[in-house]
Amino acid sequence: MSPAPRKTVIIGGGAAGLGAAGGVKAADPSADVVVYTEYEDVAYSPCGIPYVHGGEIPDFERLFLAGKQAYVDAGIDVHYETAVTAVDTAAHTVTVDGEGTVPYDTLIIATGWNYADPGVPGGDLEGLYFVKNIRKAMEWDKVISETKSAVVVEAGPLGLEMVTALAHRGVETHLIDPNPYALAMMADPDIMAPVEESWRELGAHLHFNTTLEAFVGNGSGKVRAVATSGGEIPADLVVVATHKVPNNALAQAAGLKIGSTGGIIVDERMKTSAPDVWAAGDAVEIPHGLTRTPLQGLTGSHAYAQGKTAGTNAGGGDRAYRAVYVPWATPAGKWVIGGASFGETTATALGIPYVLAVAEGISRARYYPGVQKVKIKLLAEPGTLRLIGAQMIGGGEGIKERADFLAQAIRFGMTLHDLATMENVYSPAIGALNEPIVLAATNGLTAGK
Amino acid sequence: MSPAPRKTVIIGGGAAGLGAAGGVKAADPSADVVVYTEYEDVAYSPCGIPYVHGGEIPDFERLFLAGKQAYVDAGIDVHYETAVTAVDTAAHTVTVDGEGTVPYDTLIIATGWNYADPGVPGGDLEGLYFVKNIRKAMEWDKVISETKSAVVVEAGPLGLEMVTALAHRGVETHLIDPNPYALAMMADPDIMAPVEESWRELGAHLHFNTTLEAFVGNGSGKVRAVATSGGEIPADLVVVATHKVPNNALAQAAGLKIGSTGGIIVDERMKTSAPDVWAAGDAVEIPHGLTRTPLQGLTGSHAYAQGKTAGTNAGGGDRAYRAVYVPWATPAGKWVIGGASFGETTATALGIPYVLAVAEGISRARYYPGVQKVKIKLLAEPGTLRLIGAQMIGGGEGIKERADFLAQAIRFGMTLHDLATMENVYSPAIGALNEPIVLAATNGLTAGK
């Protein structure tokens, strides 16, 4: 008789939870793997939702990655619309709505994130849209079709995408944000200025240094305006894109160690402070590779890789997840922006000194049709000139790939010298004589003299 | 009285020569800098010529980077249509047509390359086009308009571009090459198979394993066909795209040390074996960073950087040029191909063992319009799993930037582990959940077990 298979319970059906399920099965094909999700679906891309709203992607159906049968076939038992209400780490059990007490050998918490509570009156009005669930997004898309005027609350990554999407849909779109410019928690003002300009060209109204005070109802339970520090803005629809906070309620109640960001603390193997309990995704915090300061709320790609790590280890394998250097990029207005680790704003806020290396280059030969500007800012540690961050804006060509590269360059301690002497492809239709990264690094060396 | 300015003579007005001129002036603004070129122009992009022939770039005028006055303003004295016929390194003089004996304090040889002599009868016929000079290209472009049938000799980088260009222009185009597939000196057959397929879709006729035997005249001094090992192919026009050989006649006559490739031997500062003589560009050979084997015939971007190094040092500055890892990429048919350092074919030819890591990924989210396949092959050293090469094919998005990155990854000794754990941007319109490089590296780790 073979031994009884080990049972892994996974709480959460997002990128981290499904990455974890796959990781467990890869490490231990005989494992029982049960995934609990509160939603009707797993395996779709929530990141695609703003682009369906904006009309770039023709329908929501395309966002589904795999049918439910694919998980059945892979031996992963997904329980849909099923909430887990408690974890008992001593007893190795979870409490599940409609299923009672369920035992586990190993547990993976991938409960994700929630929008930060805006903390103002009117939060229960109709017409407040928190972009997250695909089924709800399908309904909201019909609402958008009939919306004349919308307010997007906060200019974070999702707020950026939704401003662009609503403007593309012809909605009169207002953005409110308490900071002096958009994406201020990540990006530098000189990177964002052209983005803001292009939103204005799309007809969007930008209200910075503006605090949300209330959602204002029409007397029948539906929003009709947003009250702000700068006055009332009429709105049929409000996209509440406040920042992400870790959904750590279950973990906290179970006594797991929680970090300064509110994320669950995990080690390199994504193990929590409790025996046989792992965690992954937006519910955890991860150290930054340069400063070791904890970060929370990274991307779906990070969540997936963390989940895979947690699952591999829970399944008896051995896999480490390293500190992060955070490449990022996103379309914004008519531009694509991106970067890695620190910009000037974040470095300054953290008291990190830097040498700046800046250039405006091009994506193809100057004379080749479709050539785009690529502005690159590199930040380096004074003295060593080791790269500590980068920010970019361009028409789109190569921004994502350069962000990936620069994050890896930071991880490997590359200096401005190393980047100034890197070779680059020169082929008129696809690359310029001088790579913009090389130009920026070269300028930084001269400036440092 | 200030000391007399030092005089630098530069032979060659291409990317290396002009890079050198700028390098001298940056290091020593008071230097006398004289550039001799046999051509009517400097500062245009010869790399753009095939794309004007193909119709992607509307006219030749766009290929000019700067007017002649720009060099006058920069204090660089360009002598056009002026041949240098001898160098006397002991006397520190050059012999110049129409100017006699001209002294120099420092000399930079940037004489570039020639097409390898095809070595068959009929080389003096009309209708043989050697793509190089922009003035001649303007005349040949009119010839192309009236050409019904063309043969391109050799499937090297320029041959690739010209096959695509001629096919785009509606010319019946034949490619002949002695190797079993296109670009065989650099690329692997599985990378080139889709390219060849797309040429066939464009109507081009590909003749591999086929040797050129003669250019056949019509009796009035004009080409009418090409004789090959596979029979005669009628042609109004023959593009002779044989491989580049270093134009080292002057250097050799002057007694400079020449390497095994025929390129001038230089040290890290681009200094030749003769006192006060530097060299740069396609006339020199440069060691490969991994094997230290000399390479000859790199790109305009390499030539420019080498020229800048030579010029800086000739001008009294201090700048090193490192061994190369050779990122490359080019459009080919409907694809873009690229890589860095070794592919399977070149590694095998050099007796270098390797572990292979392959994946087919995508350039954007699977569901985002415009998504393209990106196939990546990584070659790593067995045991250490250090990257030693890469090859890629895709629709175009991010190929050049990945080639740059992978060449730098080779230089920095990154392993498949390092690449499998790299972070990547995930944003539906510009990057997929899983970066193709990460997928390939991950597959390589599994395959290596």
Short mmCIF file of N, CA and C in Angstrom, two decimals, chain A residues 295-409:
data_model
loop_
_atom_site.label_atom_id
_atom_site.label_comp_id
_atom_site.label_asym_id
_atom_site.label_seq_id
_atom_site.Cartn_x
_atom_site.Cartn_y
_atom_site.Cartn_z
N LEU A 295 8.62 45.64 0.77
CA LEU A 295 7.72 46.19 -0.24
C LEU A 295 6.47 45.34 -0.28
N GLN A 296 5.37 45.97 -0.63
CA GLN A 296 4.10 45.26 -0.67
C GLN A 296 3.33 45.75 -1.89
N GLY A 297 2.60 44.83 -2.55
CA GLY A 297 1.79 45.27 -3.69
C GLY A 297 2.60 45.33 -4.96
N LEU A 298 3.20 44.23 -5.36
CA LEU A 298 3.96 44.18 -6.62
C LEU A 298 3.03 43.73 -7.74
N THR A 299 3.55 43.04 -8.73
CA THR A 299 2.73 42.75 -9.92
C THR A 299 2.27 41.29 -9.94
N GLY A 300 1.40 40.99 -10.91
CA GLY A 300 0.94 39.62 -11.11
C GLY A 300 2.09 38.67 -11.43
N SER A 301 3.09 39.19 -12.10
CA SER A 301 4.26 38.37 -12.44
C SER A 301 5.03 38.00 -11.17
N HIS A 302 5.18 38.97 -10.27
CA HIS A 302 5.80 38.68 -8.96
C HIS A 302 4.96 37.67 -8.19
N ALA A 303 3.64 37.89 -8.17
CA ALA A 303 2.74 37.01 -7.40
C ALA A 303 2.85 35.58 -7.91
N TYR A 304 2.87 35.43 -9.22
CA TYR A 304 2.93 34.11 -9.81
C TYR A 304 4.24 33.40 -9.42
N ALA A 305 5.35 34.12 -9.53
CA ALA A 305 6.67 33.53 -9.20
C ALA A 305 6.75 33.20 -7.71
N GLN A 306 6.19 34.06 -6.88
CA GLN A 306 6.18 33.78 -5.44
C GLN A 306 5.32 32.55 -5.14
N GLY A 307 4.17 32.48 -5.80
CA GLY A 307 3.29 31.33 -5.61
C GLY A 307 3.99 30.04 -5.99
N LYS A 308 4.68 30.08 -7.12
CA LYS A 308 5.40 28.90 -7.59
C LYS A 308 6.45 28.47 -6.56
N THR A 309 7.13 29.47 -5.99
CA THR A 309 8.13 29.18 -4.96
C THR A 309 7.49 28.55 -3.74
N ALA A 310 6.41 29.18 -3.25
CA ALA A 310 5.71 28.65 -2.07
C ALA A 310 5.21 27.23 -2.33
N GLY A 311 4.62 27.02 -3.51
CA GLY A 311 4.07 25.70 -3.84
C GLY A 311 5.16 24.65 -3.95
N THR A 312 6.26 25.00 -4.61
CA THR A 312 7.37 24.05 -4.75
C THR A 312 7.86 23.61 -3.37
N ASN A 313 8.03 24.57 -2.47
CA ASN A 313 8.54 24.24 -1.13
C ASN A 313 7.49 23.47 -0.32
N ALA A 314 6.22 23.89 -0.42
CA ALA A 314 5.16 23.18 0.30
C ALA A 314 5.06 21.74 -0.20
N GLY A 315 5.37 21.53 -1.48
CA GLY A 315 5.31 20.19 -2.06
C GLY A 315 6.56 19.36 -1.80
N GLY A 316 7.49 19.91 -1.02
CA GLY A 316 8.68 19.14 -0.66
C GLY A 316 9.89 19.46 -1.52
N GLY A 317 9.75 20.37 -2.45
CA GLY A 317 10.89 20.79 -3.27
C GLY A 317 11.69 21.89 -2.57
N ASP A 318 12.59 22.50 -3.31
CA ASP A 318 13.42 23.54 -2.71
C ASP A 318 13.61 24.65 -3.73
N ARG A 319 13.07 25.80 -3.41
CA ARG A 319 13.14 26.92 -4.34
C ARG A 319 13.19 28.20 -3.52
N ALA A 320 14.05 29.13 -3.92
CA ALA A 320 14.16 30.40 -3.20
C ALA A 320 13.56 31.52 -4.03
N TYR A 321 13.02 32.51 -3.36
CA TYR A 321 12.57 33.74 -4.01
C TYR A 321 13.44 34.87 -3.50
N ARG A 322 14.05 35.58 -4.39
CA ARG A 322 15.02 36.59 -3.99
C ARG A 322 14.36 37.93 -3.68
N ALA A 323 15.14 38.78 -3.06
CA ALA A 323 14.75 40.18 -2.89
C ALA A 323 14.50 40.77 -4.28
N VAL A 324 13.72 41.83 -4.33
CA VAL A 324 13.26 42.33 -5.63
C VAL A 324 13.89 43.68 -6.01
N TYR A 325 13.97 43.89 -7.31
CA TYR A 325 14.53 45.13 -7.86
C TYR A 325 13.50 45.86 -8.70
N VAL A 326 12.34 45.26 -8.84
CA VAL A 326 11.09 45.88 -9.29
C VAL A 326 11.15 46.62 -10.62
N PRO A 327 11.34 45.88 -11.71
CA PRO A 327 11.09 46.53 -13.00
C PRO A 327 9.60 46.81 -13.13
N TRP A 328 9.24 47.92 -13.74
CA TRP A 328 7.83 48.24 -13.96
C TRP A 328 7.71 49.02 -15.27
N ALA A 329 6.55 48.92 -15.87
CA ALA A 329 6.26 49.70 -17.08
C ALA A 329 4.77 49.61 -17.34
N THR A 330 4.24 50.63 -17.95
CA THR A 330 2.81 50.66 -18.25
C THR A 330 2.54 51.71 -19.33
N PRO A 331 1.56 51.46 -20.20
CA PRO A 331 1.12 52.55 -21.06
C PRO A 331 0.45 53.62 -20.19
N ALA A 332 0.59 54.87 -20.57
CA ALA A 332 -0.04 55.97 -19.83
C ALA A 332 -0.28 57.10 -20.81
N GLY A 333 -1.57 57.37 -21.08
CA GLY A 333 -1.89 58.33 -22.14
C GLY A 333 -1.33 57.80 -23.44
N LYS A 334 -0.61 58.65 -24.17
CA LYS A 334 -0.06 58.17 -25.45
C LYS A 334 1.36 57.65 -25.30
N TRP A 335 1.86 57.57 -24.08
CA TRP A 335 3.23 57.15 -23.82
C TRP A 335 3.28 55.78 -23.16
N VAL A 336 4.49 55.25 -23.10
CA VAL A 336 4.76 54.13 -22.21
C VAL A 336 5.85 54.60 -21.25
N ILE A 337 5.62 54.39 -19.97
CA ILE A 337 6.60 54.77 -18.96
C ILE A 337 7.08 53.52 -18.24
N GLY A 338 8.22 53.62 -17.60
CA GLY A 338 8.72 52.46 -16.89
C GLY A 338 9.96 52.80 -16.09
N GLY A 339 10.50 51.78 -15.46
CA GLY A 339 11.70 51.99 -14.67
C GLY A 339 12.06 50.76 -13.88
N ALA A 340 12.96 50.94 -12.93
CA ALA A 340 13.38 49.86 -12.05
C ALA A 340 13.89 50.49 -10.76
N SER A 341 13.55 49.87 -9.65
CA SER A 341 13.97 50.36 -8.33
C SER A 341 13.71 51.86 -8.18
N PHE A 342 14.71 52.65 -7.80
CA PHE A 342 14.43 54.01 -7.37
C PHE A 342 14.46 55.04 -8.48
N GLY A 343 13.54 56.00 -8.39
CA GLY A 343 13.60 57.23 -9.16
C GLY A 343 14.11 58.33 -8.25
N GLU A 344 14.17 59.53 -8.78
CA GLU A 344 14.65 60.65 -7.96
C GLU A 344 13.74 60.89 -6.76
N THR A 345 12.44 60.81 -7.01
CA THR A 345 11.48 61.10 -5.94
C THR A 345 11.60 60.08 -4.81
N THR A 346 11.64 58.78 -5.16
CA THR A 346 11.70 57.76 -4.12
C THR A 346 13.06 57.76 -3.44
N ALA A 347 14.14 57.96 -4.20
CA ALA A 347 15.47 58.01 -3.58
C ALA A 347 15.54 59.15 -2.59
N THR A 348 15.04 60.30 -3.00
CA THR A 348 15.06 61.47 -2.11
C THR A 348 14.25 61.21 -0.85
N ALA A 349 13.05 60.63 -1.03
CA ALA A 349 12.19 60.34 0.13
C ALA A 349 12.88 59.39 1.11
N LEU A 350 13.68 58.47 0.59
CA LEU A 350 14.36 57.50 1.45
C LEU A 350 15.73 57.98 1.90
N GLY A 351 16.13 59.19 1.48
CA GLY A 351 17.43 59.73 1.89
C GLY A 351 18.60 59.04 1.22
N ILE A 352 18.36 58.49 0.02
CA ILE A 352 19.44 57.79 -0.70
C ILE A 352 20.09 58.77 -1.68
N PRO A 353 21.40 59.05 -1.52
CA PRO A 353 22.06 59.97 -2.45
C PRO A 353 22.26 59.30 -3.81
N TYR A 354 22.35 60.11 -4.84
CA TYR A 354 22.53 59.54 -6.18
C TYR A 354 23.20 60.51 -7.13
N VAL A 355 23.84 59.93 -8.15
CA VAL A 355 24.33 60.66 -9.32
C VAL A 355 23.30 60.42 -10.42
N LEU A 356 22.97 61.45 -11.18
CA LEU A 356 21.96 61.32 -12.22
C LEU A 356 22.62 61.23 -13.60
N ALA A 357 22.11 60.35 -14.43
CA ALA A 357 22.62 60.16 -15.79
C ALA A 357 21.42 60.15 -16.72
N VAL A 358 21.31 61.14 -17.58
CA VAL A 358 20.09 61.32 -18.37
C VAL A 358 20.42 61.46 -19.85
N ALA A 359 19.58 60.89 -20.69
CA ALA A 359 19.71 61.14 -22.13
C ALA A 359 18.36 60.95 -22.79
N GLU A 360 18.18 61.65 -23.90
CA GLU A 360 17.04 61.39 -24.75
C GLU A 360 17.57 60.73 -26.01
N GLY A 361 17.25 59.47 -26.19
CA GLY A 361 17.70 58.74 -27.38
C GLY A 361 16.52 58.41 -28.26
N ILE A 362 16.74 57.47 -29.17
CA ILE A 362 15.70 57.07 -30.12
C ILE A 362 15.67 55.55 -30.24
N SER A 363 14.51 55.05 -30.68
CA SER A 363 14.27 53.60 -30.68
C SER A 363 14.73 52.91 -31.96
N ARG A 364 14.89 53.66 -33.03
CA ARG A 364 15.32 53.12 -34.33
C ARG A 364 16.28 54.15 -34.93
N ALA A 365 16.75 53.89 -36.13
CA ALA A 365 17.54 54.92 -36.80
C ALA A 365 16.68 56.17 -36.95
N ARG A 366 17.33 57.30 -36.78
CA ARG A 366 16.70 58.61 -36.84
C ARG A 366 15.83 58.79 -38.08
N TYR A 367 16.21 58.14 -39.17
CA TYR A 367 15.53 58.34 -40.45
C TYR A 367 14.51 57.24 -40.73
N TYR A 368 14.37 56.27 -39.82
CA TYR A 368 13.49 55.14 -40.12
C TYR A 368 12.07 55.45 -39.67
N PRO A 369 11.08 55.27 -40.56
CA PRO A 369 9.70 55.58 -40.18
C PRO A 369 9.30 54.85 -38.90
N GLY A 370 8.57 55.55 -38.03
CA GLY A 370 8.12 54.95 -36.78
C GLY A 370 9.10 55.16 -35.63
N VAL A 371 10.22 55.83 -35.89
CA VAL A 371 11.20 56.08 -34.82
C VAL A 371 10.54 56.84 -33.66
N GLN A 372 10.85 56.47 -32.45
CA GLN A 372 10.26 57.07 -31.26
C GLN A 372 11.37 57.60 -30.35
N LYS A 373 11.05 58.66 -29.61
CA LYS A 373 11.98 59.12 -28.58
C LYS A 373 11.97 58.16 -27.39
N VAL A 374 13.12 57.99 -26.77
CA VAL A 374 13.24 57.20 -25.55
C VAL A 374 14.08 58.01 -24.56
N LYS A 375 13.41 58.55 -23.55
CA LYS A 375 14.15 59.30 -22.53
C LYS A 375 14.50 58.36 -21.39
N ILE A 376 15.76 58.35 -21.00
CA ILE A 376 16.20 57.45 -19.94
C ILE A 376 16.93 58.24 -18.86
N LYS A 377 16.52 57.99 -17.62
CA LYS A 377 17.22 58.53 -16.45
C LYS A 377 17.80 57.36 -15.67
N LEU A 378 19.08 57.40 -15.39
CA LEU A 378 19.70 56.38 -14.55
C LEU A 378 20.14 57.05 -13.25
N LEU A 379 19.94 56.35 -12.15
CA LEU A 379 20.43 56.84 -10.86
C LEU A 379 21.51 55.88 -10.39
N ALA A 380 22.66 56.44 -9.97
CA ALA A 380 23.77 55.60 -9.53
C ALA A 380 24.27 56.07 -8.17
N GLU A 381 24.85 55.14 -7.45
CA GLU A 381 25.42 55.45 -6.14
C GLU A 381 26.65 56.33 -6.35
N PRO A 382 26.73 57.46 -5.66
CA PRO A 382 27.94 58.29 -5.80
C PRO A 382 29.18 57.49 -5.44
N GLY A 383 30.27 57.73 -6.13
CA GLY A 383 31.51 57.01 -5.84
C GLY A 383 31.62 55.75 -6.65
N THR A 384 30.88 54.72 -6.26
CA THR A 384 30.95 53.44 -7.00
C THR A 384 30.29 53.53 -8.37
N LEU A 385 29.36 54.45 -8.52
CA LEU A 385 28.55 54.60 -9.74
C LEU A 385 27.73 53.35 -10.08
N ARG A 386 27.47 52.54 -9.03
CA ARG A 386 26.58 51.39 -9.24
C ARG A 386 25.14 51.86 -9.45
N LEU A 387 24.48 51.23 -10.39
CA LEU A 387 23.10 51.59 -10.71
C LEU A 387 22.19 51.29 -9.52
N ILE A 388 21.34 52.25 -9.15
CA ILE A 388 20.34 52.02 -8.09
C ILE A 388 18.92 52.26 -8.57
N GLY A 389 18.78 52.74 -9.78
CA GLY A 389 17.42 52.95 -10.27
C GLY A 389 17.41 53.52 -11.66
N ALA A 390 16.22 53.51 -12.26
CA ALA A 390 16.06 54.02 -13.62
C ALA A 390 14.61 54.42 -13.82
N GLN A 391 14.40 55.42 -14.66
CA GLN A 391 13.06 55.78 -15.10
C GLN A 391 13.13 56.11 -16.59
N MET A 392 12.03 55.82 -17.28
CA MET A 392 12.00 55.99 -18.73
C MET A 392 10.64 56.46 -19.21
N ILE A 393 10.64 57.14 -20.33
CA ILE A 393 9.40 57.40 -21.06
C ILE A 393 9.69 57.35 -22.54
N GLY A 394 8.78 56.75 -23.29
CA GLY A 394 8.97 56.65 -24.73
C GLY A 394 7.67 56.32 -25.42
N GLY A 395 7.78 56.15 -26.72
CA GLY A 395 6.58 55.80 -27.50
C GLY A 395 6.12 54.39 -27.23
N GLY A 396 6.99 53.58 -26.67
CA GLY A 396 6.61 52.22 -26.34
C GLY A 396 7.67 51.19 -26.70
N GLU A 397 8.39 51.42 -27.81
CA GLU A 397 9.32 50.40 -28.28
C GLU A 397 10.43 50.15 -27.26
N GLY A 398 10.48 48.92 -26.75
CA GLY A 398 11.59 48.50 -25.91
C GLY A 398 11.58 49.00 -24.48
N ILE A 399 10.53 49.66 -24.05
CA ILE A 399 10.51 50.18 -22.68
C ILE A 399 10.44 49.02 -21.69
N LYS A 400 9.55 48.07 -21.93
CA LYS A 400 9.42 46.93 -21.01
C LYS A 400 10.73 46.13 -20.94
N GLU A 401 11.34 45.90 -22.11
CA GLU A 401 12.55 45.08 -22.14
C GLU A 401 13.71 45.82 -21.46
N ARG A 402 13.77 47.13 -21.64
CA ARG A 402 14.83 47.90 -20.96
C ARG A 402 14.60 47.91 -19.44
N ALA A 403 13.35 47.96 -19.01
CA ALA A 403 13.06 47.93 -17.56
C ALA A 403 13.52 46.59 -16.98
N ASP A 404 13.22 45.50 -17.67
CA ASP A 404 13.67 44.18 -17.21
C ASP A 404 15.19 44.15 -17.10
N PHE A 405 15.85 44.64 -18.15
CA PHE A 405 17.31 44.63 -18.19
C PHE A 405 17.88 45.47 -17.04
N LEU A 406 17.33 46.68 -16.86
CA LEU A 406 17.92 47.57 -15.86
C LEU A 406 17.71 47.04 -14.44
N ALA A 407 16.59 46.36 -14.19
CA ALA A 407 16.40 45.74 -12.88
C ALA A 407 17.46 44.66 -12.65
N GLN A 408 17.74 43.89 -13.68
CA GLN A 408 18.77 42.85 -13.57
C GLN A 408 20.16 43.50 -13.45
N ALA A 409 20.36 44.62 -14.12
CA ALA A 409 21.64 45.35 -14.01
C ALA A 409 21.86 45.84 -12.58
#
